[in-house]
Amino acid sequence: MKIVTVLGARPQFIKAALLSKELRKNNQEIIIHTGQHYDIEMSDVFFKEMGIPEPDFNLKVGSGSHAQQTAEMMIKLEKCFNSLTPDMILLYGDTNSTMAATLTAAKLEIPIAHVEAGPRMFDKSVPEEMNRIVTDHLSTLLFAPTKRSMENLKNEGLKEGVHLTGDVMLDLFMYFSKEADKHSNILERLGLKEKSYILATVHRARNTDEKENLKAITDAFLEISSEETLIFPVHPRTNKFLKKYSLYDDLDRNSNIKLIKPVGYLDMNFLTRNARKIVTDSGGLQREAYFAQVPCITLDTSTGWPETVEAGWNTLFEGYKHKKFIEKDIISKTIVNFEPVGEYRNVFGDGKAAYKISDIINEGIY
Ligand code: UD1
Ligand code: UDP
């Protein structure tokens, strides 16, 4: 089978790492990189470090408004799909690259396989929620990472072609933890000891784009830094807004807050497993915190991964609606006080999701 995989953003490169290798045993895979993420540390590093096959095409779409970015991707993808005549389009997650490829493929009547189908935040103001809903409803094969994701799909009337496979992120976490143990020296580089720091990432538009929200978060970080060391790999979106709102000065002056560029997957994996707590709005990192059994404070009101909250290892914030965040004090208190309250249960599969997905695609069960 000729499979065209469309990738564009950091979490998608990561998610493709093991499944791509598996699929290539029996199929021809062509990778199209939309160019949504383009910095070396947001893109190239993952292909090199995780052995992901180099993209066959890079559409170099880059950054832009939602409509601009999505439209340019669609125009370029349509040309590629028409000339490549794929049997199937393989997509991951919920980014604009995912949705652009979905709309383009669906209108050309090319079957779509969607890895990570079904998570829902039940908040249609979130761009990723829109992308997930569109992609799930237009896909032929839907690979759900959890039972909850399966239920969500069923509740939306999606039953055909839906498979519970487990989460490819768990496969990756298990496989690359061994690699990280061998190759990562990030703790030495940053002068850190195990379990002595909080790892923080922030990049959701509603946390970064409004000054009030981003300032509440950085002020909370400044407040807790008298007691805690924070490691903060800064996403380029966040970098842009920290500069725009002049929030870097106070952070830079504080020696307990280590601002670093985004790191590769091996260093991130090592930082995650050795953190005392994780503070994040990343869907991927929430799950990795759970896999590593590190308490997680999620800077959001809902999550696509409620299993981690129900298990007692993740906590959310109530009380902020679209564009308006809660107060700094609530953030800092929650970070300081949150402790896991439940027993760890594995709800993300057995670490063999990539094999299962590959088998289903190979057998043509759809
Ligand atoms: C995107 C996805 C989000 C995902 C995240 C992973 C959408 C709507 N959002 O958000 O679901 O969680 O990727 O990290 O698809 N920029 C750079 N260099 C880069 C990439 C981006 O400087 O290599 C800057 C640009 O100023 C850009 C901004 O970051 O405008 C946002 O990038 P964009 O890809 O639009 O959204 P993300 O916030 O990265
Ligand atoms: N990640 C990374 N380096 C970093 C920050 C995150 O490798 O500096 C990894 C993280 O471990 C996870 C993935 O990127 O595997 C999550 O991507 P991101 O937070 O960008 O997007 P989301 O998961 O929220 O869509």
XYZ file of N, CA and C and ligand atoms in Angstrom, residues 9-11 36-39 42 63-64 66 69 94-97 127-128 131 203-204 235-237 240, ligand 1:
114
model
N 3.977 19.373 13.112
C 4.338 19.993 14.389
C 5.058 18.985 15.286
N 5.783 19.532 16.247
C 6.637 18.707 17.130
C 5.990 17.408 17.614
N 4.784 17.460 18.224
C 4.260 16.194 18.754
C 3.980 15.155 17.677
N 4.835 23.463 9.326
C 4.210 24.259 10.402
C 5.234 24.606 11.482
N 6.006 23.623 11.916
C 7.142 23.885 12.810
C 8.420 23.772 11.982
N 9.321 24.717 12.172
C 10.482 24.802 11.278
C 11.792 25.085 12.004
N 11.763 25.568 13.253
C 13.032 25.781 13.973
C 13.728 24.435 14.126
N 12.526 22.558 17.008
C 11.110 22.159 16.978
C 10.865 21.075 15.920
N 4.467 29.796 9.698
C 3.469 30.322 10.637
C 2.485 31.245 9.937
N 1.340 31.453 10.580
C 0.335 32.372 10.038
C -0.935 32.269 10.840
N -4.799 31.071 11.566
C -5.357 29.721 11.337
C -5.777 29.551 9.882
N -2.719 29.640 7.353
C -1.882 28.444 7.460
C -2.605 27.221 6.883
N -3.930 16.557 16.394
C -4.989 17.569 16.307
C -4.498 18.950 15.889
N -3.456 19.020 15.099
C -2.939 20.343 14.726
C -3.595 20.838 13.430
N -3.261 22.059 13.059
C -3.766 22.573 11.777
C -3.268 21.722 10.610
N -2.069 21.165 10.722
C -1.568 20.278 9.664
C -2.476 19.058 9.514
N -8.836 25.463 19.485
C -8.599 25.125 18.067
C -8.346 23.632 17.844
N -7.616 23.017 18.776
C -7.295 21.590 18.600
C -8.556 20.730 18.678
N -10.079 20.763 15.340
C -9.286 19.925 14.423
C -9.563 18.440 14.643
N 2.325 26.513 26.196
C 2.244 26.976 24.805
C 0.825 27.141 24.263
N -0.197 26.751 25.042
C -1.567 26.898 24.531
C -1.870 28.369 24.287
N 8.679 27.312 24.526
C 8.111 27.087 23.189
C 8.197 28.403 22.390
N 8.408 28.346 21.059
C 8.544 29.599 20.302
C 7.336 30.530 20.391
N 6.135 29.965 20.489
C 4.956 30.846 20.653
C 5.085 31.639 21.965
N 7.689 34.342 21.850
C 7.198 35.539 21.160
C 6.411 36.432 22.125
C 0.808 23.957 17.406
C -0.540 23.257 17.415
C -0.814 22.702 18.809
C 0.330 21.854 19.307
C 1.634 22.609 19.186
C 2.765 21.692 19.539
C -2.303 24.168 15.975
C -3.510 25.010 15.931
N -1.620 24.189 17.119
O 0.723 25.085 18.244
O -1.980 21.903 18.779
O 0.096 21.505 20.640
O 1.809 23.065 17.837
O 3.913 22.370 19.904
O -1.977 23.494 15.039
N 7.013 29.384 15.840
C 8.363 29.559 15.662
N 9.075 28.490 15.183
C 8.525 27.294 14.879
C 7.148 27.144 15.040
C 6.403 28.199 15.533
O 8.919 30.628 15.931
O 9.249 26.383 14.452
C 6.233 30.505 16.431
C 5.610 31.444 15.394
O 5.668 32.734 15.924
C 4.182 30.977 15.358
C 3.934 30.481 16.782
O 5.176 29.952 17.206
O 3.294 31.991 14.977
C 2.854 29.438 16.900
O 3.121 28.329 16.034
P 1.903 27.437 15.466
O 2.457 26.263 14.754
O 0.929 28.275 14.756
O 1.151 26.977 16.775
P 1.719 26.285 18.087
O 1.462 27.202 19.216
O 3.107 25.834 17.845
